[in-house]
Amino acid sequence: MRPEVNAARRRPLGLIALLAVLLALLAVPAGPLTGAHAAACGTANAAQGRTATASSTENGSFSAANAVDGNTGTRWSSAFSDPQWIQVDLGSSQSVCEVVLGWEAAYAKAYQIQLSANGSDWTTVASTTTGAGGTETRAVSGTGRYLRVYGTTRATAYGYSLWELAVHTTDGGTGPVIPGGGDLGPNVLVFDPSTPGIQARLDQVFQQQESAQFGTGRYALLFKPGTYNNINANIGFYTSIAGLGLSPDDTTFNGDVTVDAGWFNGNATQNFWRSAENLALNPVNGTDRWAVAQAAPFRRMHVKGGLNLAPNGYGWASGGYIADSKIDGTVGPYSQQQWYTRDSSVGGWTNGVWNMVFSGVQGAPAQSFPNPPYTTLDTTPVSREKPFLYLDGNDYKVFVPAKRTNARGTSWGNGAPQGSSIPLNQFYVVKPGATAATINAALAQGLNLLFTPGIYHIDQTINVNRANTVVLGLGLATIIPDNGVTAMKVADVDGVKLAGFLIDAGAVNSQVLLQVGPQGSAADHAANPTTVQDVFIRIGGAGPGRATTSMEVNSDDTVIDHTWIWRADHGAGVGWDTNPADYGLRVNGDDVLATGLFVEHFKKYDVQWSGERGRTIFFQNEIAYDAPDQAAIQNGATKGWAAYKVDDSVNTHEAWGLGSYCNFTTDPTIRMDHGFEVPVKSGIKMHDVLVVSLGGMGQYDHVINGTGAATSGSSTTPSTVVSFP
């Protein structure tokens, strides 16, 4: 880290150098930056409040957004190397006539000012090799949506550092037609420690949502930083609870955040679609209860005690997912069939049923699959935590955590978290009733999306075309394509973040529900991958739904971090021909990583992987229950479609901790040749794999290809393979 100049913590400077630094600091204007001929050029700053990105940052305190926030007391600062750049998305094509650069003491001696229509192809409109620092005003002439300052030679040993970047245009830099920011709508309930009747309001929401598995209610319960006493927040369907601090420890409950299964007679296998994030808990009896199934993430939580993942009475349970959390005491899964924990810290772990997987978890049990069934990786290869809403003073912002490689332990707890903040005015706050046309117009203007709790019917694809766009949902916001369109498409660009929403298939078949990158995508995104986090897809259950493929990933380096892709086996609109869906996840991109992959009940491959160098850490699957007979699932000469298929053309693939279960309720005589099908090559490595027949309702003949013992009888005992080949 490079200390602040005005805190006098750098290496000692000579008198001349010190005077230069002071003069540079004094040159920074106290108010908004304006150029010498701004009146003729247009007085508005078209860059202020817009989305800014950079080649690097010195650390999380010096993000690119600081250079366009209108505050000359905050700055962007780069790494200490050449070249470096900062760019701003002006929201629409603009005729730029002037750029004003307010340099900190670390300035550029040589740089170029460039414009682009698409953020990829750049035209230089001004350049210098004799930059003087301080406030520099450059007259330019050109048109583009994106403006970049591209530094090639630093004036100091430090990086490039801008207090503010102002862009003036011939039309005055008119703002967007669709404004950013605004209120969060009626179903976002915000509390502070002085709010009266908190417990009564929480109980009211829970009473409505406790058993509303396919209901229309959606809620986000948000708590401002502070301490809350005597709270027991029971969390029902489509309800998210979260703290609004930058750290979990900013918002403390002397109480509990609870999920139990009283509504379902002590059976927790249907406790779906809810979440807890960014809170610290002091449980009343020393242990918090979080008895959930799929699509119920426990993220960025600090439990100052133990965590019980089973329902009261230790009934059936089938979960689940923990990430970026610290549990001071012991985690007790008890009846949980499977669980995945990533980049966290636990005080202990009591047991395992079929499949307990850990990556980057301090305190995790040692590798021992299949007895006990622990799969333990010391680190997670690539991770970037989910973006989250927080309060900076009285202002809402979204924090976007930085990418980590070979991560272990939480991303918080050791000083300021690494990442960048985006003010709410750079988001279109989407509320029920918004049309797809308005959403796409907001995206085209350069806004990010914040979906408030609700259900959104769309008649055209939501197109996310700009690099680094954030699409964040609150309260399990739900997107339904009404006319067979793809619900959302992401261009083959860097760093898009999709998080926290549900896509529900419509009654008209969609060929694809979520597409990350168009087919044929080939750009390298290793430095800044797209992430898909807590994005859930459902076909049927809430009503008739149809889709050929649920999620298609074509962009290289994409990270899929916790998804549940589900062809419904219960609810409304359910049947072999009523909610048809062939494929759950199809991966065509190279170097794609899945951490926490839950995919169930598709008519053909639940997962089909065609890209090279793919990796999966934890996979949970159930084969479609409702196949009418053996012929219905015949795949050529093979009995059944594998749950997880790696194409024969693939040369390199690796996966850890995978399980597939069968429960053929319509015809229990159905047999599967295997749960997993992969090419036999030296670059294909499968670790800790199991198949299970649930009560003898159908059987597997093998685990992987022709390897692994058959399941048999009704004992629900896994058949395992520790390593393949």
XYZ file of C-alpha atoms in Angstrom:
725
model
C 0.000 0.000 0.000
C 1.177 3.547 -0.786
C 0.448 5.801 2.228
C -1.277 9.152 1.722
C 1.004 12.100 0.929
C -0.850 14.456 3.226
C -0.376 12.067 6.146
C 3.404 12.449 5.707
C 4.046 8.694 5.824
C 6.002 8.263 2.590
C 9.759 8.005 2.425
C 11.421 11.360 3.306
C 11.539 13.765 0.352
C 14.083 16.399 -0.507
C 13.088 20.056 -0.167
C 12.534 20.584 -3.895
C 10.500 17.398 -4.214
C 8.475 18.291 -1.144
C 7.644 21.734 -2.581
C 6.554 20.066 -5.812
C 4.249 17.747 -3.922
C 2.707 20.630 -1.964
C 2.192 22.675 -5.107
C 0.518 19.699 -6.766
C -1.833 19.264 -3.838
C -2.646 22.973 -3.749
C -3.477 22.816 -7.434
C -6.412 20.489 -6.815
C -9.568 22.604 -6.883
C -11.870 22.662 -3.886
C -15.007 22.476 -6.027
C -16.042 20.696 -9.228
C -13.395 20.592 -11.934
C -13.983 22.880 -14.884
C -11.744 23.753 -17.783
C -10.633 27.103 -19.186
C -13.150 27.029 -22.038
C -15.828 24.968 -20.299
C -18.446 27.647 -20.918
C -18.047 27.238 -24.669
C -17.648 23.484 -24.460
C -20.512 22.699 -22.078
C -20.479 23.124 -18.341
C -21.817 19.764 -17.137
C -19.399 16.996 -16.196
C -20.633 14.039 -18.231
C -18.393 11.629 -16.301
C -19.642 12.377 -12.797
C -21.451 9.438 -11.196
C -20.873 7.222 -14.205
C -19.397 3.722 -14.160
C -15.608 3.830 -14.087
C -13.149 0.947 -14.334
C -9.382 0.759 -14.230
C -6.513 -1.520 -15.138
C -5.645 -1.810 -11.435
C -6.069 -0.218 -8.027
C -3.494 0.328 -5.327
C -5.976 -1.205 -2.877
C -9.711 -1.236 -2.160
C -9.692 2.337 -0.839
C -8.672 3.842 -4.202
C -11.233 2.513 -6.697
C -11.856 3.950 -10.156
C -15.258 5.222 -8.988
C -13.496 7.715 -6.717
C -12.281 9.648 -9.761
C -15.815 10.350 -11.021
C -17.699 10.833 -7.747
C -17.517 14.649 -7.730
C -15.496 14.566 -4.504
C -12.000 15.979 -4.825
C -11.070 14.411 -1.498
C -11.254 10.869 -2.895
C -9.067 9.424 -5.595
C -8.248 6.528 -7.874
C -4.733 5.162 -7.537
C -3.171 2.430 -9.666
C -0.522 -0.193 -9.133
C 3.096 0.990 -9.344
C 3.800 -0.012 -12.951
C 3.345 1.068 -16.582
C 1.055 1.175 -18.468
C -2.168 1.799 -16.506
C -5.555 3.175 -17.491
C -8.850 4.442 -16.171
C -11.988 4.567 -18.290
C -15.491 5.907 -17.819
C -18.738 4.889 -19.512
C -20.554 8.129 -20.402
C -23.824 6.212 -20.819
C -24.388 7.131 -24.456
C -22.400 8.427 -27.397
C -21.157 11.956 -26.620
C -19.252 14.646 -28.503
C -16.343 15.315 -26.167
C -14.594 18.681 -26.330
C -12.622 18.886 -23.078
C -11.106 16.629 -20.417
C -9.926 17.938 -17.054
C -7.519 15.811 -14.996
C -7.009 16.571 -11.322
C -3.816 14.699 -10.517
C -2.592 13.782 -7.074
C 1.199 14.008 -6.524
C 1.581 10.691 -8.362
C 0.760 11.820 -11.907
C 1.353 10.813 -15.510
C 4.275 12.250 -17.436
C 3.070 10.592 -20.644
C -0.514 9.639 -21.377
C -3.171 9.473 -24.064
C -6.856 10.396 -23.965
C -8.871 7.936 -26.006
C -12.496 7.480 -27.086
C -14.392 4.342 -28.047
C -17.873 3.420 -29.198
C -17.767 -0.052 -27.653
C -15.143 -0.022 -24.883
C -12.796 -2.198 -26.968
C -11.636 -0.255 -30.041
C -9.917 3.010 -29.066
C -9.072 6.231 -30.935
C -6.517 8.626 -29.436
C -7.832 12.215 -29.389
C -5.095 13.831 -27.272
C -1.674 12.876 -25.972
C 1.359 14.287 -24.204
C 4.815 13.209 -23.079
C 5.335 16.272 -20.899
C 2.516 16.077 -18.390
C 3.021 18.490 -15.495
C 0.594 17.140 -12.921
C -1.726 19.293 -10.863
C -4.884 20.221 -12.816
C -4.480 19.645 -16.547
C -7.123 20.744 -19.036
C -7.003 19.107 -22.452
C -9.064 20.301 -25.409
C -10.170 17.317 -27.486
C -12.474 16.633 -30.390
C -14.159 13.303 -30.866
C -17.256 11.209 -30.270
C -17.633 8.091 -28.165
C -19.483 6.463 -25.334
C -16.315 5.435 -23.467
C -13.396 7.693 -22.547
C -10.043 6.352 -21.367
C -6.958 8.002 -19.903
C -4.101 5.670 -20.829
C -0.889 6.356 -18.910
C 2.382 5.094 -20.379
C 5.024 6.814 -18.197
C 4.728 7.697 -14.524
C 6.270 10.846 -13.126
C 7.075 9.184 -9.787
C 7.965 5.755 -8.468
C 4.351 5.335 -7.402
C 1.311 4.706 -9.571
C -1.114 6.991 -11.391
C -3.484 8.855 -9.095
C -6.442 11.077 -10.017
C -8.538 13.053 -7.578
C -11.083 13.658 -10.300
C -11.645 13.086 -14.018
C -14.080 15.538 -15.636
C -15.421 15.215 -19.184
C -17.162 18.086 -20.950
C -19.250 17.703 -24.099
C -20.681 19.981 -26.766
C -24.227 19.191 -25.628
C -23.437 19.907 -21.998
C -23.276 16.224 -21.045
C -27.024 15.687 -20.715
C -27.952 13.029 -18.175
C -29.682 9.745 -18.826
C -33.347 9.540 -19.682
C -33.701 6.854 -17.002
C -32.432 8.067 -13.624
C -30.325 5.950 -11.302
C -30.941 5.524 -7.601
C -34.165 6.184 -5.754
C -36.035 4.342 -3.036
C -35.941 0.562 -2.689
C -39.689 -0.053 -2.861
C -42.271 -1.348 -0.380
C -40.919 -4.882 0.064
C -37.491 -3.806 1.282
C -37.916 -3.321 5.023
C -35.085 -1.316 6.589
C -34.573 -1.353 10.358
C -32.271 0.421 12.770
C -31.829 -0.362 16.479
C -34.397 2.306 17.427
C -37.126 1.037 15.079
C -40.192 0.148 17.171
C -41.813 -3.280 16.835
C -39.017 -5.027 14.950
C -39.884 -8.506 16.225
C -43.577 -8.081 15.441
C -42.795 -7.029 11.859
C -40.409 -9.948 11.379
C -43.051 -12.336 12.704
C -45.646 -10.858 10.361
C -43.461 -11.454 7.288
C -42.612 -14.973 8.449
C -46.258 -15.872 9.034
C -46.990 -14.869 5.450
C -43.939 -16.593 3.931
C -43.409 -19.667 6.137
C -45.220 -22.139 3.869
C -45.615 -19.998 0.717
C -43.371 -22.274 -1.332
C -44.808 -21.109 -4.647
C -46.315 -17.829 -3.497
C -45.841 -14.368 -4.944
C -44.512 -12.542 -1.864
C -40.900 -11.335 -1.956
C -39.102 -9.562 0.916
C -35.695 -8.187 1.860
C -35.131 -7.473 5.554
C -32.223 -5.044 5.890
C -30.627 -3.950 9.164
C -28.546 -0.822 9.539
C -25.274 -1.137 11.466
C -25.752 -1.388 15.199
C -26.733 -3.869 17.899
C -30.176 -5.487 18.071
C -31.305 -7.249 21.226
C -33.782 -10.092 21.721
C -34.265 -10.787 18.008
C -35.366 -14.119 16.548
C -35.733 -13.656 12.806
C -37.484 -16.711 11.377
C -36.824 -16.754 7.626
C -39.455 -18.140 5.261
C -39.685 -18.538 1.495
C -38.450 -15.709 -0.764
C -37.085 -13.786 2.191
C -33.554 -12.414 2.489
C -32.113 -10.976 5.665
C -28.916 -8.927 5.600
C -26.881 -6.366 7.466
C -26.080 -3.038 5.852
C -22.530 -2.699 7.156
C -19.333 -3.152 5.214
C -18.442 -5.997 7.599
C -20.713 -8.605 9.223
C -19.562 -7.413 12.629
C -21.029 -3.958 11.935
C -24.530 -5.373 12.484
C -24.942 -7.630 15.526
C -27.972 -9.601 16.694
C -28.095 -10.696 20.287
C -30.441 -13.344 19.022
C -30.966 -15.708 16.112
C -31.660 -15.991 12.412
C -33.650 -19.203 12.215
C -34.837 -21.668 9.606
C -36.751 -24.703 10.882
C -39.267 -27.087 9.327
C -42.349 -26.956 11.507
C -44.448 -26.030 8.477
C -43.506 -29.389 6.850
C -43.725 -31.681 9.877
C -40.024 -31.470 10.662
C -38.849 -32.235 7.103
C -36.366 -29.619 5.879
C -35.886 -30.988 2.344
C -38.117 -28.254 0.853
C -36.737 -25.218 2.699
C -35.683 -23.495 -0.539
C -35.281 -19.877 -1.764
C -34.140 -17.745 1.179
C -30.846 -16.263 2.361
C -28.898 -14.735 5.253
C -25.968 -12.378 4.668
C -23.619 -9.952 6.370
C -24.691 -10.291 10.020
C -23.051 -11.217 13.312
C -25.098 -13.437 15.646
C -24.852 -14.124 19.359
C -27.331 -17.035 19.479
C -29.570 -17.097 22.535
C -28.763 -20.700 23.455
C -25.274 -20.660 21.947
C -26.232 -22.328 18.660
C -28.107 -20.895 15.672
C -30.368 -23.156 13.549
C -30.203 -22.963 9.748
C -32.051 -26.073 8.495
C -32.282 -25.460 4.773
C -32.268 -27.280 1.457
C -31.163 -25.938 -1.937
C -31.074 -22.251 -2.954
C -30.637 -20.989 0.619
C -27.171 -19.399 0.899
C -25.561 -18.467 4.210
C -23.004 -15.851 3.166
C -20.700 -13.459 4.946
C -22.068 -14.396 8.359
C -20.321 -14.400 11.747
C -21.891 -16.825 14.212
C -20.407 -16.262 17.658
C -21.358 -19.767 18.704
C -22.382 -22.966 16.954
C -24.499 -23.636 13.867
C -27.078 -26.452 13.604
C -28.018 -27.356 10.028
C -30.752 -29.856 10.961
C -34.422 -29.244 11.790
C -35.789 -29.618 15.281
C -36.146 -33.376 15.818
C -33.353 -34.139 13.278
C -35.771 -34.876 10.428
C -34.752 -35.203 6.795
C -32.599 -32.427 5.353
C -30.939 -31.897 1.985
C -28.780 -28.745 1.665
C -26.811 -26.549 1.357
C -24.198 -23.778 1.054
C -22.022 -21.599 3.287
C -19.475 -19.060 1.984
C -17.263 -16.294 3.380
C -18.516 -16.986 6.911
C -16.981 -17.462 10.344
C -18.593 -19.892 12.774
C -16.726 -19.633 16.066
C -18.226 -22.840 17.423
C -19.008 -26.198 15.848
C -21.140 -26.798 12.764
C -23.486 -29.746 13.200
C -24.979 -30.995 9.911
C -26.584 -34.013 11.644
C -29.228 -35.225 9.125
C -28.029 -33.100 6.191
C -27.320 -35.408 3.237
C -24.764 -33.102 1.653
C -23.233 -29.672 2.151
C -20.646 -27.359 0.562
C -18.635 -24.783 2.534
C -16.273 -22.337 0.797
C -13.674 -19.784 1.957
C -14.781 -19.754 5.583
C -13.666 -20.563 9.122
C -15.301 -23.102 11.426
C -14.571 -24.087 15.010
C -15.352 -27.730 14.238
C -17.560 -30.063 12.174
C -19.438 -32.929 13.789
C -20.448 -35.467 11.131
C -21.309 -36.234 7.534
C -24.027 -38.303 5.863
C -23.160 -38.708 2.163
C -21.148 -35.785 0.839
C -19.547 -32.938 2.800
C -17.234 -30.757 0.691
C -14.912 -27.966 1.831
C -12.631 -25.638 -0.105
C -10.577 -22.884 1.506
C -12.103 -23.547 4.944
C -10.025 -22.993 8.065
C -10.869 -25.667 10.629
C -12.383 -28.059 8.077
C -12.050 -31.781 8.758
C -9.264 -33.614 6.958
C -9.780 -35.347 3.634
C -11.295 -38.784 4.336
C -13.926 -39.653 1.697
C -15.848 -41.936 1.819
C -15.621 -42.658 5.555
C -16.323 -40.076 6.864
C -17.509 -38.538 3.573
C -15.290 -35.441 3.709
C -13.772 -33.938 0.566
C -11.374 -31.175 1.613
C -9.425 -28.800 -0.631
C -7.012 -26.487 1.131
C -7.928 -23.490 -1.056
C -10.479 -22.412 -3.648
C -8.778 -21.826 -7.029
C -10.741 -18.686 -7.972
C -13.411 -16.867 -6.019
C -15.009 -13.450 -5.853
C -17.634 -12.895 -3.207
C -21.133 -11.820 -4.092
C -21.822 -8.060 -4.392
C -23.926 -6.654 -1.571
C -25.836 -3.524 -0.630
C -24.502 -1.456 2.260
C -24.770 1.986 3.819
C -21.926 4.499 3.624
C -23.209 7.078 6.071
C -26.712 7.712 4.768
C -25.923 6.661 1.192
C -26.652 3.242 -0.256
C -23.842 1.675 -2.240
C -23.090 -1.755 -3.637
C -19.760 -3.260 -2.642
C -18.131 -5.500 -5.240
C -15.491 -7.709 -3.584
C -12.207 -8.293 -5.389
C -11.303 -11.546 -7.101
C -9.169 -13.909 -5.030
C -7.008 -16.795 -6.183
C -6.208 -19.798 -4.007
C -8.406 -18.285 -1.321
C -8.645 -19.588 2.229
C -10.764 -18.115 5.012
C -13.086 -15.126 4.848
C -12.597 -12.043 2.693
C -13.332 -9.818 5.708
C -11.966 -9.517 9.237
C -8.456 -8.324 8.343
C -8.926 -4.615 7.767
C -10.929 -3.016 4.989
C -12.267 -5.586 2.522
C -10.688 -5.573 -0.921
C -12.953 -4.433 -3.723
C -14.799 -1.386 -5.005
C -17.984 0.491 -4.177
C -20.632 1.625 -6.643
C -23.080 4.345 -5.545
C -26.770 3.615 -5.915
C -27.163 6.397 -8.454
C -25.274 4.170 -10.885
C -28.018 1.546 -10.626
C -31.437 1.453 -12.203
C -33.533 0.405 -9.209
C -35.963 -2.005 -10.850
C -39.428 -2.246 -9.317
C -42.421 -4.454 -10.176
C -44.093 -3.192 -13.316
C -40.833 -2.292 -15.039
C -40.707 -3.477 -18.631
C -37.866 -5.267 -20.360
C -37.599 -2.305 -22.749
C -36.973 0.077 -19.836
C -34.510 -2.328 -18.225
C -32.575 -2.613 -21.484
C -32.603 1.150 -21.980
C -31.122 1.576 -18.510
C -28.403 -0.942 -19.318
C -27.669 0.819 -22.614
C -27.224 4.084 -20.703
C -24.511 2.474 -18.602
C -26.539 1.805 -15.466
C -26.258 -1.365 -13.399
C -29.422 -3.153 -12.239
C -30.761 -3.588 -8.709
C -33.941 -5.697 -8.790
C -36.097 -5.004 -5.748
C -38.221 -7.885 -4.368
C -40.958 -8.779 -6.804
C -41.926 -10.757 -9.895
C -40.953 -9.391 -13.294
C -42.665 -10.584 -16.461
C -40.612 -9.739 -19.540
C -41.413 -9.928 -23.243
C -37.865 -9.426 -24.536
C -34.414 -10.580 -23.501
C -32.540 -8.543 -20.911
C -29.217 -7.823 -22.637
C -26.172 -7.216 -20.446
C -23.595 -5.940 -22.924
C -21.232 -3.756 -20.891
C -18.178 -5.050 -19.071
C -18.323 -4.993 -15.253
C -22.096 -4.553 -15.116
C -23.661 -5.629 -11.822
C -27.112 -7.250 -11.855
C -28.134 -7.766 -8.231
C -31.451 -9.030 -6.906
C -32.959 -8.469 -3.478
C -35.469 -10.804 -1.849
C -35.252 -13.507 -4.540
C -36.496 -11.132 -7.239
C -37.985 -13.358 -9.958
C -37.773 -12.905 -13.744
C -40.297 -14.736 -15.947
C -40.046 -14.710 -19.775
C -43.639 -14.737 -21.027
C -43.216 -15.478 -24.711
C -40.379 -17.975 -25.034
C -37.513 -15.473 -25.113
C -34.210 -16.003 -23.324
C -34.626 -14.254 -19.990
C -31.100 -12.822 -19.905
C -28.057 -12.773 -22.167
C -24.583 -11.589 -21.225
C -22.115 -10.453 -23.877
C -18.608 -11.906 -24.065
C -17.152 -9.108 -21.922
C -15.129 -8.878 -18.720
C -16.360 -8.901 -15.185
C -20.162 -9.039 -15.287
C -21.631 -9.930 -11.877
C -25.010 -11.694 -11.784
C -26.276 -12.338 -8.261
C -29.292 -12.976 -6.097
C -32.247 -13.614 -8.408
C -34.492 -16.397 -9.670
C -35.405 -17.094 -13.290
C -38.739 -18.890 -13.600
C -39.508 -20.482 -16.987
C -42.661 -19.270 -18.696
C -45.447 -21.328 -20.240
C -43.975 -20.906 -23.757
C -40.745 -22.857 -24.296
C -37.505 -20.869 -24.092
C -34.559 -22.393 -25.912
C -32.273 -20.986 -23.198
C -33.191 -19.176 -19.991
C -29.782 -17.691 -19.097
C -26.939 -17.392 -21.603
C -23.505 -16.209 -20.459
C -21.669 -15.226 -23.620
C -22.943 -15.928 -27.137
C -22.070 -19.200 -28.798
C -18.531 -19.065 -30.151
C -17.263 -16.769 -27.386
C -13.469 -16.832 -27.241
C -12.213 -13.794 -25.291
C -9.878 -14.384 -22.345
C -11.434 -13.233 -19.061
C -8.992 -14.850 -16.634
C -8.070 -11.514 -15.041
C -11.685 -10.428 -14.599
C -14.184 -13.272 -14.993
C -17.945 -13.063 -15.099
C -19.520 -14.485 -11.933
C -22.942 -16.102 -11.503
C -23.808 -16.260 -7.792
C -27.018 -17.305 -6.060
C -28.758 -17.261 -9.436
C -31.444 -19.940 -9.396
C -33.463 -21.336 -12.289
C -36.805 -23.116 -12.017
C -38.957 -24.917 -14.586
C -42.452 -25.579 -13.230
C -43.616 -25.685 -9.633
C -45.147 -22.234 -9.515
C -47.035 -23.065 -12.714
C -46.351 -24.539 -16.155
C -42.837 -23.847 -17.376
C -40.843 -25.010 -20.390
C -37.224 -24.641 -21.475
C -34.822 -26.648 -23.604
C -31.659 -25.520 -21.771
C -31.724 -23.700 -18.465
C -28.239 -22.149 -18.312
C -25.673 -22.016 -21.118
C -22.154 -20.762 -20.367
C -20.089 -19.863 -23.412
C -17.712 -17.231 -22.000
C -14.297 -18.498 -20.942
C -13.251 -18.265 -17.273
C -16.802 -17.836 -15.935
C -17.218 -18.655 -12.231
C -20.538 -20.256 -11.277
C -20.682 -19.849 -7.519
C -23.771 -21.500 -6.088
C -26.706 -22.188 -8.329
C -29.727 -24.467 -8.088
C -31.111 -25.333 -11.498
C -34.349 -27.245 -10.933
C -36.926 -28.890 -13.112
C -39.702 -29.105 -10.550
C -40.756 -32.494 -9.202
C -43.630 -31.073 -7.137
C -45.944 -28.079 -7.143
C -48.190 -26.832 -9.960
C -47.537 -27.518 -13.616
C -45.459 -30.635 -13.017
C -45.299 -33.755 -15.188
C -43.082 -35.522 -17.712
C -44.747 -33.643 -20.573
C -46.053 -30.677 -18.567
C -42.773 -28.990 -17.573
C -40.309 -30.461 -20.090
C -36.673 -29.379 -19.948
C -33.823 -31.322 -21.551
C -30.673 -29.786 -20.060
C -29.843 -28.049 -16.806
C -26.363 -26.573 -17.369
C -24.376 -26.699 -20.612
C -20.806 -25.388 -20.484
C -19.068 -24.590 -23.760
C -16.548 -22.041 -22.494
C -13.014 -22.985 -21.481
C -11.601 -22.625 -17.953
C -15.032 -22.425 -16.330
C -15.171 -23.101 -12.580
C -18.284 -24.207 -10.672
C -18.271 -24.006 -6.882
C -21.485 -25.282 -5.358
C -23.407 -26.782 -8.275
C -26.921 -28.116 -7.649
C -28.804 -29.374 -10.749
C -31.817 -31.679 -10.654
C -34.461 -33.630 -12.607
C -33.750 -32.845 -16.256
C -34.892 -35.178 -19.012
C -31.458 -35.516 -20.606
C -28.071 -34.388 -19.190
C -28.377 -32.381 -16.011
C -24.859 -31.084 -16.704
C -23.114 -31.338 -20.073
C -19.554 -30.000 -20.170
C -17.910 -29.341 -23.535
C -15.300 -26.702 -22.637
C -11.680 -27.459 -21.854
C -10.091 -27.258 -18.392
C -13.394 -27.092 -16.567
C -13.504 -27.633 -12.806
C -16.320 -28.391 -10.396
C -16.083 -28.350 -6.606
C -19.241 -29.992 -5.203
C -22.134 -31.269 -7.296
C -25.541 -32.409 -6.033
C -28.069 -34.042 -8.310
C -31.278 -35.997 -8.424
C -32.285 -37.723 -11.644
C -35.809 -36.900 -12.894
C -38.288 -38.717 -10.629
C -41.107 -38.846 -13.137
C -39.668 -40.833 -16.067
C -42.595 -43.069 -17.080
C -40.476 -46.095 -18.019
C -37.041 -47.311 -19.081
C -37.606 -46.389 -22.728
C -38.282 -42.763 -21.844
C -34.713 -42.248 -20.631
C -32.867 -44.488 -23.060
C -29.825 -42.679 -24.506
C -28.986 -44.742 -27.557
C -27.375 -47.930 -26.270
C -26.952 -46.400 -22.791
C -29.515 -46.826 -20.047
C -30.248 -43.318 -18.842
C -28.671 -39.912 -19.420
C -25.775 -39.284 -17.053
C -26.257 -36.626 -14.411
C -22.846 -35.175 -15.271
C -21.469 -35.664 -18.777
C -18.024 -34.541 -19.954
C -17.956 -34.664 -23.744
C -15.665 -37.146 -25.469
C -13.783 -34.295 -27.197
C -12.637 -32.794 -23.871
C -9.028 -33.491 -22.876
C -8.788 -31.803 -19.464
C -11.405 -31.680 -16.709
C -11.350 -32.101 -12.932
C -14.065 -32.375 -10.304
C -14.326 -33.053 -6.567
C -17.193 -34.189 -4.352
C -20.021 -35.183 -6.693
C -23.234 -37.050 -5.898
C -26.199 -38.243 -7.954
C -29.368 -39.812 -6.528
C -32.218 -41.672 -8.228
C -35.821 -41.938 -7.053
C -37.930 -43.227 -9.931
C -41.342 -42.875 -8.342
C -43.338 -43.746 -11.462
C -41.364 -46.881 -12.382
C -38.979 -48.161 -9.673
C -37.613 -50.836 -12.054
C -35.696 -48.241 -14.106
C -31.912 -48.660 -14.133
C -29.137 -46.214 -14.989
C -25.890 -47.457 -16.511
C -24.049 -44.806 -14.460
C -24.451 -41.416 -12.847
C -21.302 -39.902 -14.412
C -19.888 -40.241 -17.926
C -16.437 -38.919 -18.877
C -13.767 -39.712 -21.478
C -10.927 -41.893 -20.219
C -7.921 -39.607 -20.680
C -4.989 -38.630 -18.494
C -6.308 -35.072 -18.177
C -9.702 -36.160 -16.860
C -9.689 -36.537 -13.070
C -12.744 -37.202 -10.919
C -12.438 -37.309 -7.125
C -14.867 -38.539 -4.451
C -17.918 -39.491 -6.473
C -21.057 -41.295 -5.302
C -24.429 -42.532 -6.492
C -27.396 -43.423 -4.263
C -30.697 -45.179 -4.833
C -33.270 -43.552 -2.555
C -35.081 -46.457 -0.950
C -34.577 -48.736 -3.940
C -36.639 -46.568 -6.305
C -34.506 -47.417 -9.326
C -30.822 -48.351 -9.393
C -27.432 -47.408 -10.861
C -25.314 -50.172 -12.385
C -22.072 -48.165 -11.955
C -20.803 -44.836 -10.618
C -18.621 -43.517 -13.487
C -18.691 -45.156 -16.911
C -18.296 -48.855 -16.087
C -16.511 -48.248 -12.780
C -17.979 -48.518 -9.292
C -20.293 -51.042 -7.705
C -23.986 -51.044 -8.477
C -26.493 -49.756 -5.981
C -28.939 -52.405 -4.832
C -31.884 -53.015 -2.567
C -33.611 -50.339 -0.530
C -30.877 -49.528 1.993
C -30.074 -46.073 0.507
C -26.352 -46.827 0.800
C -24.023 -44.878 -1.515
C -21.773 -46.577 -4.026
C -18.538 -44.620 -4.214
C -15.446 -44.076 -6.354
C -12.574 -42.231 -4.671
C -10.580 -41.518 -7.803
C -11.170 -41.964 -11.544
C -9.501 -43.070 -13.645
